[in-house]
Structure formats: C-alpha cells, structure tokens
Tab-separated table of C-alpha atoms in Angstrom:
chain	number	residue	atom	x	y	z
A	37	MET	CA	0.069	-0.029	0.086
A	38	CYS	CA	1.132	3.639	-0.829
A	39	GLY	CA	2.624	5.982	1.756
A	40	THR	CA	1.505	7.711	4.856
A	41	ARG	CA	1.657	5.450	7.895
A	42	VAL	CA	-0.715	2.974	6.577
A	43	VAL	CA	-2.128	0.656	9.492
A	44	HIS	CA	-3.871	-1.763	7.125
A	45	ARG	CA	-0.801	-3.406	5.562
A	46	GLN	CA	2.472	-3.924	7.015
A	47	ILE	CA	5.482	-4.165	4.654
A	48	LYS	CA	7.712	-6.646	5.958
A	49	LYS	CA	11.290	-5.068	6.167
A	50	GLU	CA	14.370	-7.087	5.054
A	51	ARG	CA	16.509	-5.012	7.414
A	52	PRO	CA	15.852	-4.325	11.107
A	53	GLU	CA	15.537	-0.495	10.718
A	54	PHE	CA	14.629	1.752	7.781
A	55	ASN	CA	17.334	4.341	7.133
A	56	PRO	CA	16.677	6.811	4.238
A	57	ASP	CA	20.571	7.340	3.582
A	58	GLU	CA	20.958	3.953	3.666
A	59	GLU	CA	18.095	3.325	1.114
A	60	LYS	CA	19.694	5.558	-1.462
A	61	ASN	CA	22.524	2.909	-1.626
A	62	TYR	CA	20.372	0.019	-2.749
A	63	ARG	CA	17.461	1.552	-4.497
A	64	LEU	CA	17.237	1.721	-8.434
A	65	THR	CA	18.736	5.123	-9.633
A	66	ASP	CA	16.598	7.546	-11.718
A	67	LYS	CA	18.513	6.323	-14.680
A	68	GLU	CA	17.905	2.847	-14.180
A	69	LEU	CA	14.182	3.254	-13.631
A	70	LEU	CA	13.994	5.262	-16.918
A	71	ASN	CA	15.889	2.538	-18.837
A	72	LEU	CA	13.499	-0.044	-17.574
A	73	ILE	CA	10.840	1.817	-19.444
A	74	SER	CA	12.719	1.489	-22.726
A	75	GLU	CA	13.740	-2.034	-21.988
A	76	GLY	CA	10.148	-3.095	-21.484
A	77	HIS	CA	8.976	-1.401	-24.447
A	78	LYS	CA	11.320	-3.302	-26.617
A	79	LEU	CA	10.124	-6.591	-24.755
A	80	GLY	CA	6.718	-5.846	-25.783
A	81	VAL	CA	5.146	-4.485	-22.505
A	82	ARG	CA	1.870	-3.121	-22.868
A	83	GLU	CA	0.870	-1.924	-19.442
A	84	TRP	CA	2.802	-0.377	-16.491
A	85	LEU	CA	1.441	-0.089	-12.735
A	86	ILE	CA	3.684	2.286	-10.644
A	87	THR	CA	2.924	1.018	-7.052
A	88	GLY	CA	4.682	-0.652	-4.110
A	89	GLY	CA	5.254	-0.465	-0.312
A	90	GLY	CA	5.640	3.431	-0.456
A	91	GLU	CA	4.111	6.599	-2.105
A	92	PRO	CA	5.419	6.778	-5.736
A	93	MET	CA	5.415	10.576	-5.563
A	94	ILE	CA	7.946	10.737	-2.783
A	95	ARG	CA	10.248	10.281	-5.805
A	96	LYS	CA	8.330	12.563	-8.135
A	97	GLU	CA	11.563	13.802	-9.823
A	98	VAL	CA	11.644	10.427	-11.597
A	99	THR	CA	8.027	9.226	-11.030
A	100	LEU	CA	6.621	11.951	-13.310
A	101	PRO	CA	9.348	11.537	-16.176
A	102	MET	CA	8.690	7.611	-15.953
A	103	MET	CA	4.868	8.536	-16.435
A	104	LYS	CA	5.601	10.887	-19.399
A	105	LYS	CA	8.013	8.210	-21.183
A	106	ILE	CA	5.431	5.439	-20.742
A	107	LYS	CA	2.853	7.559	-22.713
A	108	GLU	CA	5.331	8.606	-25.266
A	109	LEU	CA	6.239	5.106	-26.030
A	110	GLY	CA	2.608	4.248	-26.500
A	111	MET	CA	2.016	2.072	-23.586
A	112	GLU	CA	-0.829	2.063	-21.009
A	113	GLY	CA	-0.155	3.635	-17.556
A	114	ASN	CA	-1.537	3.189	-14.046
A	115	ILE	CA	-0.265	4.626	-10.645
A	116	ASN	CA	-1.255	3.899	-7.073
A	117	THR	CA	-1.051	6.728	-4.620
A	118	ASN	CA	-2.394	8.193	-1.508
A	119	GLY	CA	-2.998	11.462	-3.210
A	120	ALA	CA	-1.129	13.727	-0.473
A	121	LEU	CA	1.951	14.927	-2.572
A	122	TRP	CA	0.619	16.124	-5.827
A	123	THR	CA	0.583	19.743	-7.054
A	124	GLU	CA	-1.417	21.252	-9.505
A	125	LYS	CA	1.539	21.363	-12.059
A	126	ASP	CA	2.048	17.582	-11.452
A	127	ILE	CA	-1.579	16.939	-12.438
A	128	GLU	CA	-1.753	19.153	-15.212
A	129	MET	CA	1.434	17.565	-16.781
A	130	VAL	CA	-0.070	14.025	-16.048
A	131	VAL	CA	-3.515	14.845	-17.757
A	132	ARG	CA	-1.865	16.569	-20.789
A	133	ALA	CA	0.246	13.303	-21.015
A	134	GLY	CA	-2.664	11.192	-21.535
A	135	TRP	CA	-2.150	9.106	-18.423
A	136	ASP	CA	-4.747	6.086	-18.269
A	137	LYS	CA	-5.665	5.500	-14.740
A	138	ILE	CA	-4.718	6.723	-11.223
A	139	MET	CA	-5.697	4.325	-8.170
A	140	PHE	CA	-6.097	6.417	-4.867
A	141	SER	CA	-5.859	4.655	-1.443
A	142	ILE	CA	-8.999	5.826	0.107
A	143	ASP	CA	-10.401	4.206	3.262
A	144	GLY	CA	-13.116	6.359	4.322
A	145	GLY	CA	-15.603	9.077	2.834
A	146	ASP	CA	-14.718	11.602	5.541
A	147	SER	CA	-11.470	12.705	7.201
A	148	GLU	CA	-12.122	11.157	10.460
A	149	THR	CA	-12.425	7.582	9.165
A	150	HIS	CA	-9.635	7.862	6.558
A	151	ASP	CA	-7.139	9.739	8.623
A	152	PHE	CA	-7.650	7.248	11.497
A	153	ILE	CA	-6.807	4.139	9.041
A	154	ARG	CA	-3.874	5.911	7.430
A	155	GLY	CA	-2.673	7.164	10.827
A	156	VAL	CA	-1.888	10.657	9.643
A	157	PRO	CA	-4.160	13.813	10.426
A	158	GLY	CA	-4.809	15.846	7.213
A	159	THR	CA	-4.302	12.929	4.703
A	160	PHE	CA	-8.051	12.843	3.458
A	161	ASP	CA	-7.929	16.704	2.767
A	162	LYS	CA	-4.852	16.424	0.818
A	163	ALA	CA	-6.243	13.417	-1.197
A	164	LYS	CA	-9.566	15.189	-1.854
A	165	ASN	CA	-7.698	18.142	-3.101
A	166	THR	CA	-5.875	16.224	-5.511
A	167	LEU	CA	-8.943	14.595	-6.821
A	168	ASN	CA	-10.497	17.705	-7.386
A	169	LEU	CA	-7.640	19.069	-9.094
A	170	ILE	CA	-7.755	16.136	-11.474
A	171	GLN	CA	-11.488	16.611	-12.203
A	172	LYS	CA	-10.645	20.294	-12.949
A	173	TRP	CA	-7.907	19.447	-15.422
A	174	LYS	CA	-10.022	17.033	-16.954
A	175	GLN	CA	-12.843	19.180	-17.670
A	176	LYS	CA	-10.367	21.933	-19.015
A	177	LEU	CA	-8.752	19.686	-21.463
A	178	LYS	CA	-11.780	17.889	-22.326
A	179	THR	CA	-10.545	14.352	-21.747
A	180	ASP	CA	-11.868	11.464	-19.912
A	181	ASN	CA	-8.429	10.296	-18.671
A	182	PRO	CA	-6.991	9.615	-16.254
A	183	LYS	CA	-9.697	7.164	-14.933
A	184	VAL	CA	-9.917	7.757	-11.177
A	185	ILE	CA	-10.212	4.324	-9.028
A	186	PHE	CA	-10.494	4.071	-5.307
A	187	ASN	CA	-8.704	1.154	-3.368
A	188	THR	CA	-10.385	0.597	-0.120
A	189	VAL	CA	-9.393	-1.649	2.492
A	190	ILE	CA	-12.184	-3.312	4.477
A	191	CYS	CA	-11.848	-3.176	8.319
A	192	LYS	CA	-14.021	-2.820	11.335
A	193	SER	CA	-13.340	0.936	11.376
A	194	ASN	CA	-15.100	1.707	8.066
A	195	TYR	CA	-17.566	-0.948	6.694
A	196	LYS	CA	-20.610	0.771	8.057
A	197	LYS	CA	-19.702	4.019	6.552
A	198	PHE	CA	-19.204	3.042	2.734
A	199	ASP	CA	-22.315	5.287	1.783
A	200	LYS	CA	-20.139	8.282	2.423
A	201	LEU	CA	-17.238	6.683	0.318
A	202	ILE	CA	-19.546	6.271	-2.586
A	203	LYS	CA	-20.887	9.761	-2.258
A	204	LEU	CA	-17.195	11.080	-2.457
A	205	ALA	CA	-16.642	8.973	-5.440
A	206	GLN	CA	-19.742	10.234	-7.157
A	207	ASN	CA	-18.773	13.879	-6.423
A	208	ILE	CA	-15.082	13.566	-7.815
A	209	GLY	CA	-15.903	11.266	-10.787
A	210	CYS	CA	-14.450	8.131	-9.457
A	211	GLU	CA	-15.506	5.581	-11.802
A	212	ASP	CA	-14.829	2.274	-9.963
A	213	ILE	CA	-14.162	1.172	-6.331
A	214	THR	CA	-12.003	-1.961	-5.556
A	215	PHE	CA	-12.557	-3.264	-1.979
A	216	ILE	CA	-9.930	-5.114	-0.318
A	217	PRO	CA	-10.255	-7.481	2.534
A	218	LEU	CA	-7.708	-6.555	5.375
A	219	VAL	CA	-4.560	-8.507	5.422
A	220	THR	CA	-2.898	-8.724	8.864
A	221	TYR	CA	0.514	-9.888	9.434
A	222	GLU	CA	1.580	-11.488	12.758
A	223	ASP	CA	0.176	-8.960	15.515
A	224	PHE	CA	0.077	-5.773	13.249
A	225	ARG	CA	-3.068	-3.959	13.909
A	226	HIS	CA	-5.410	-6.708	14.738
A	227	ASP	CA	-7.457	-4.174	16.517
A	228	ILE	CA	-9.136	-2.980	13.308
A	229	LYS	CA	-9.656	-6.507	11.842
A	230	MET	CA	-13.359	-7.450	11.320
A	231	SER	CA	-14.914	-9.898	13.789
A	232	GLU	CA	-17.246	-12.759	12.695
A	233	GLN	CA	-20.014	-10.609	13.721
A	234	ASN	CA	-18.735	-7.593	11.727
A	235	ARG	CA	-18.229	-9.611	8.542
A	236	LYS	CA	-21.965	-10.881	8.950
A	237	GLU	CA	-23.032	-7.326	9.365
A	238	PHE	CA	-21.167	-6.312	6.064
A	239	GLN	CA	-22.789	-9.202	4.112
A	240	LYS	CA	-26.170	-7.686	4.926
A	241	LEU	CA	-25.037	-4.122	3.792
A	242	ILE	CA	-23.603	-5.178	0.328
A	243	PRO	CA	-26.809	-5.069	-1.331
A	244	LYS	CA	-27.376	-1.567	-0.030
A	245	TYR	CA	-23.986	-0.353	-1.253
A	246	LYS	CA	-24.135	-2.177	-4.492
A	247	LYS	CA	-27.647	-0.570	-5.264
A	248	ILE	CA	-25.972	3.052	-4.638
A	249	MET	CA	-23.199	2.320	-6.644
A	250	ASP	CA	-25.363	0.804	-9.805
A	251	LYS	CA	-27.507	4.046	-9.448
A	252	SER	CA	-24.247	6.124	-9.793
A	253	ARG	CA	-22.606	4.039	-12.375
A	254	ILE	CA	-19.658	3.409	-10.329
A	255	GLY	CA	-18.119	-0.036	-10.927
A	256	SER	CA	-17.077	-2.335	-8.034
A	257	ASN	CA	-16.237	-5.800	-6.747
A	258	ILE	CA	-18.244	-5.733	-3.775
A	259	GLU	CA	-20.890	-8.208	-4.688
A	260	TYR	CA	-18.081	-10.924	-4.908
A	261	LEU	CA	-17.041	-10.308	-1.450
A	262	GLN	CA	-18.333	-13.523	0.254
A	263	GLU	CA	-17.868	-13.778	4.034
A	264	LYS	CA	-15.412	-16.723	3.486
A	265	LYS	CA	-13.161	-14.911	1.286
A	266	ILE	CA	-12.722	-11.947	3.988
A	267	GLU	CA	-12.390	-14.544	6.564
A	268	LYS	CA	-9.697	-16.362	4.839
A	269	SER	CA	-7.556	-13.207	3.973
A	270	THR	CA	-4.534	-14.647	5.330
A	271	ASP	CA	-5.132	-18.183	4.194
A	272	MET	CA	-5.516	-17.452	0.496
A	273	HIS	CA	-4.300	-20.769	-0.407
A	274	GLU	CA	-7.586	-22.567	0.169
A	275	VAL	CA	-9.565	-19.753	-1.741
A	276	ILE	CA	-7.299	-19.904	-4.762
A	277	LEU	CA	-7.307	-23.724	-4.983
A	278	SER	CA	-11.202	-23.898	-4.223
A	279	GLU	CA	-12.085	-21.306	-6.743
A	280	ASN	CA	-9.659	-22.942	-9.474
A	281	LYS	CA	-11.417	-26.371	-8.890
A	282	LYS	CA	-14.880	-24.913	-8.998
A	283	GLU	CA	-14.076	-23.059	-12.383
A	284	SER	CA	-11.668	-25.418	-14.158
A	285	THR	CA	-12.749	-27.883	-16.995
A	286	ASN	CA	-11.982	-31.612	-16.972
A	287	GLU	CA	-9.340	-31.079	-19.643
A	288	ALA	CA	-5.845	-32.035	-18.039
A	289	ASN	CA	-3.921	-29.686	-20.523
A	290	ASP	CA	-6.586	-26.858	-20.363
A	291	PHE	CA	-4.498	-23.806	-19.479
A	292	SER	CA	-7.332	-22.074	-17.889
A	293	SER	CA	-7.184	-24.427	-15.006
A	294	VAL	CA	-3.708	-22.723	-13.857
A	295	PRO	CA	-4.410	-21.452	-10.417
A	296	CYS	CA	-2.590	-17.989	-10.791
A	297	PHE	CA	-1.528	-16.578	-14.231
A	298	GLU	CA	0.859	-13.970	-12.779
A	299	PRO	CA	4.027	-15.769	-13.776
A	300	PHE	CA	2.626	-15.784	-17.316
A	301	THR	CA	1.631	-12.299	-17.579
A	302	ASN	CA	3.262	-9.987	-14.885
A	303	LEU	CA	6.626	-8.748	-13.664
A	304	VAL	CA	6.976	-6.859	-10.520
A	305	ILE	CA	10.320	-4.599	-10.009
A	306	LYS	CA	10.748	-3.803	-6.542
A	307	MET	CA	12.516	-0.475	-5.310
A	308	ASP	CA	15.996	-2.432	-4.839
A	309	GLY	CA	15.615	-4.080	-8.281
A	310	VAL	CA	14.425	-7.379	-7.050
A	311	ALA	CA	12.014	-8.879	-9.639
A	312	SER	CA	9.157	-11.597	-9.245
A	313	PRO	CA	5.585	-12.070	-10.793
A	314	CYS	CA	3.980	-10.535	-7.955
A	315	CYS	CA	4.461	-8.702	-4.422
A	316	MET	CA	4.158	-11.727	-2.426
A	317	LEU	CA	7.203	-13.588	-3.925
A	318	ASN	CA	10.792	-12.152	-2.867
A	319	ASP	CA	13.932	-14.028	-4.170
A	320	LEU	CA	16.544	-11.583	-3.443
A	321	SER	CA	18.924	-13.094	-6.063
A	322	ILE	CA	16.494	-12.272	-9.006
A	323	ASN	CA	17.356	-8.600	-9.679
A	324	VAL	CA	17.157	-6.402	-12.777
A	325	LYS	CA	20.750	-4.927	-11.805
A	326	LYS	CA	22.238	-8.256	-12.528
A	327	GLN	CA	20.385	-9.045	-15.665
A	328	SER	CA	17.993	-7.690	-18.392
A	329	LEU	CA	14.388	-7.934	-18.344
A	330	GLU	CA	14.235	-10.353	-21.385
A	331	LYS	CA	16.741	-12.760	-19.507
A	332	LEU	CA	14.673	-12.611	-16.410
A	333	TRP	CA	11.408	-13.252	-18.277
A	334	PHE	CA	12.803	-15.902	-20.134
A	335	GLY	CA	15.037	-17.388	-17.551
A	336	PRO	CA	14.850	-20.284	-15.194
A	337	TYR	CA	13.311	-18.444	-12.278
A	338	PHE	CA	10.051	-17.521	-14.117
A	339	ALA	CA	10.096	-20.905	-16.129
A	340	ASN	CA	10.312	-22.939	-12.818
A	341	LEU	CA	7.261	-20.705	-11.382
A	342	ARG	CA	5.112	-21.497	-14.556
A	343	LYS	CA	5.874	-25.224	-14.342
A	344	SER	CA	4.749	-25.148	-10.700
A	345	MET	CA	1.564	-23.413	-11.476
A	346	ILE	CA	0.748	-25.871	-14.333
A	347	LYS	CA	1.095	-28.598	-11.608
A	348	LYS	CA	-1.216	-26.651	-9.325
A	349	GLU	CA	1.803	-26.295	-6.676
A	350	LEU	CA	1.471	-22.784	-5.015
A	351	PRO	CA	4.326	-21.219	-3.136
A	352	PRO	CA	3.698	-20.763	0.593
A	353	GLN	CA	3.730	-16.925	0.111
A	354	CYS	CA	0.267	-17.280	-1.853
A	355	SER	CA	-1.424	-17.657	1.621
A	356	THR	CA	-1.505	-13.820	1.876
A	357	CYS	CA	-2.155	-13.055	-1.717
A	358	LEU	CA	-4.773	-10.181	-2.294
A	359	PHE	CA	-8.417	-10.862	-3.053
A	360	THR	CA	-8.151	-8.418	-5.860
A	361	GLN	CA	-5.546	-10.777	-7.545
A	362	VAL	CA	-7.686	-13.934	-6.998
A	363	ALA	CA	-10.463	-12.038	-8.723
A	364	LYS	CA	-8.035	-10.871	-11.480
A	365	ASN	CA	-7.319	-14.500	-12.141
A	366	GLN	CA	-10.916	-15.624	-12.261
A	367	GLU	CA	-11.572	-13.149	-14.905
A	368	LEU	CA	-8.519	-13.934	-17.001
A	369	ARG	CA	-9.626	-17.709	-16.527
A	370	GLN	CA	-13.005	-16.946	-17.922
A	371	GLU	CA	-11.622	-15.062	-20.943
A	372	ILE	CA	-9.460	-17.797	-21.898
A	373	ARG	CA	-11.851	-20.313	-21.676
A	374	LYS	CA	-14.023	-18.160	-23.922
A	375	GLY	CA	-11.064	-18.206	-26.451
A	376	LEU	CA	-10.870	-21.947	-26.350
A	377	GLU	CA	-14.279	-22.480	-26.812
A	378	ASN	CA	-14.268	-20.114	-29.953
A	379	ASN	CA	-11.338	-22.120	-31.386
A	380	GLU	CA	-13.318	-25.428	-31.035
C-alpha cells in the first residue's frame, strides 16, 4: 500500500530499521528506472503500474518522467497513490500526457475515518484536493483520462460507512471502487480486523452499497466479497485452489485451469531491483541490476514458477495473496475459456 503510515498492511522489512540514507545505496537510480521503461517497451510490455510499499510521488523527480515516457512510447499507464503529494503542476502534466488511470488509496468518505486508518491527520483533505484538481484539469482539457479508481481496504473501522465513500466517489468522478479485505501480519493492527459479527453485518450491507453504486454508475467488486473470502484473507491458498477447482474444466491440458497466471503475464520490479511475478514473492537473487528484463522473463526463475502453477503447486507466500489478485485470475480464466471455446 502506498505512503503515509498505513495501518492496514505492513510491509515486512528485510533490514531491522529503515534508514533513508541507506536506502539510497540500494534502490534503483533514476537512470535505471527510466532505462527499464525503454527495455520493457522493446520486450513488448503493454501496461505499467507504478505502485509498491511506499508512495511513488516521494520520488516525483523520476516518477513523473517515467509516466511521461510510458505514454510517449505508446504504452498504458496506471499509478497507485495516497494523493497527498501532488501539486497542480504535477496533475496538469499527467493529464496532458494522456495518463490512463490513477488508483487512490481511500479508506473512508470523511477525514475522521480515512485519517484514523491511514494514521496521519490531514491525509484525507490532501487526497480530496488532488482528486478535485484532477477533475478540474480533465474538464479543462476535455478528456476522460486519467480514470480515477478507489482502492479501499475493508476493516471494522469503515465497513458501516461506505455510503459516505460512495458519495465522495460520485462527487469527484471516480469510476470504480475496489474493496480489499484486510490482510494482517503477525500482531500488526489486529484491533481493526473484522470479527465474525462484523463480517456478517457487512454481508447484509452489500446489497445496499451495490444499489447505490449501480445508480451512480460506479463499478465495484463488492458483490463478490463473500464472508468466506474476507475470513480467509490470510489463508488464501484455500480460496485460490477452491475457486480454481470450481471453475476448471476436466481437460488436463486446459491452460485455464492454472491457479495463478501472474508468472505468465506479470513482472514486478521492486525499489531495490528485485524482480518477481507478484508482490508476495521475494527472491533477492533475481534482480534487474544483474540481468536484463528479457533474460529474467525467459530465464529459469520464471520458467520454474510457470511449471509449478501448471502442476497447481502454490508457493507458501500465496497464503497472503490479495483478494483482488484472485479475482483478476478468475476474470482472466473466463476470458481464456471463451477463447478456447471459440477455437473449437
């Protein structure tokens, strides 16, 4: 999750203490990041998502040029942000560049709820100001882009107040709200984790929220948030395999039966250059500083992960996979199945 002092997802540290000066010694340089855009373009990358365990706009001196370069090379761009560090000049540049999507981490429709979950007073007002400026420049330049999306983590502090969140989305032109079940690590902020009673109450509220969003023409994944998936947010192995079994055909060689398509479609590059198919996996030896994107993508690390997925053997890290990723795999599985049926 991005920036501030987010209380709903802890990023596990490889080192005991975070030191900004030390971080500069191992993170990818501005030049390396910009070179990766060119390298990805040559490799055939279609879409970029700038996100991670921190706020991308902390390094806006390279984030903004990366966004501009992505669009100049004809690729699609998406960025995940808390919205607190944008200036009007930044927003004008991004809108003029034709940037495609901006995902805002918004956890409440008012400052009291959002700032409590984020852990920093004033965060809501800053994000709302950024959202209003985006709407202003889209209207001024007569463009529909960037599309605005909310990423909202569900916890016991906000699940009864999503009507306010939906109203905010409607007022600032948000097109979609992605609700994400809370993932807790060890003893980190279990005080905001939903209880069984909370989950049951939320299930009863889902039809109400969906009706409001349908009326406002705001897309959402809320109808797919069954209680079991929220309850199993830290044991997603079971959800992934059960959904896969439920949806798969009897064909042994049917590619749509793969439980996760990330090793086949996705390449994540972390701040220090470590590469993997998703945010959950973290092999420190696989690094873009050591080899090209092409060699990584076609190399043994990704090849072995693909073989494991075909065998339906999930790495242990999949237990904390995000619900949104599981849903993305379901959608892709359905598309693959349609393609296979059309070719018969």
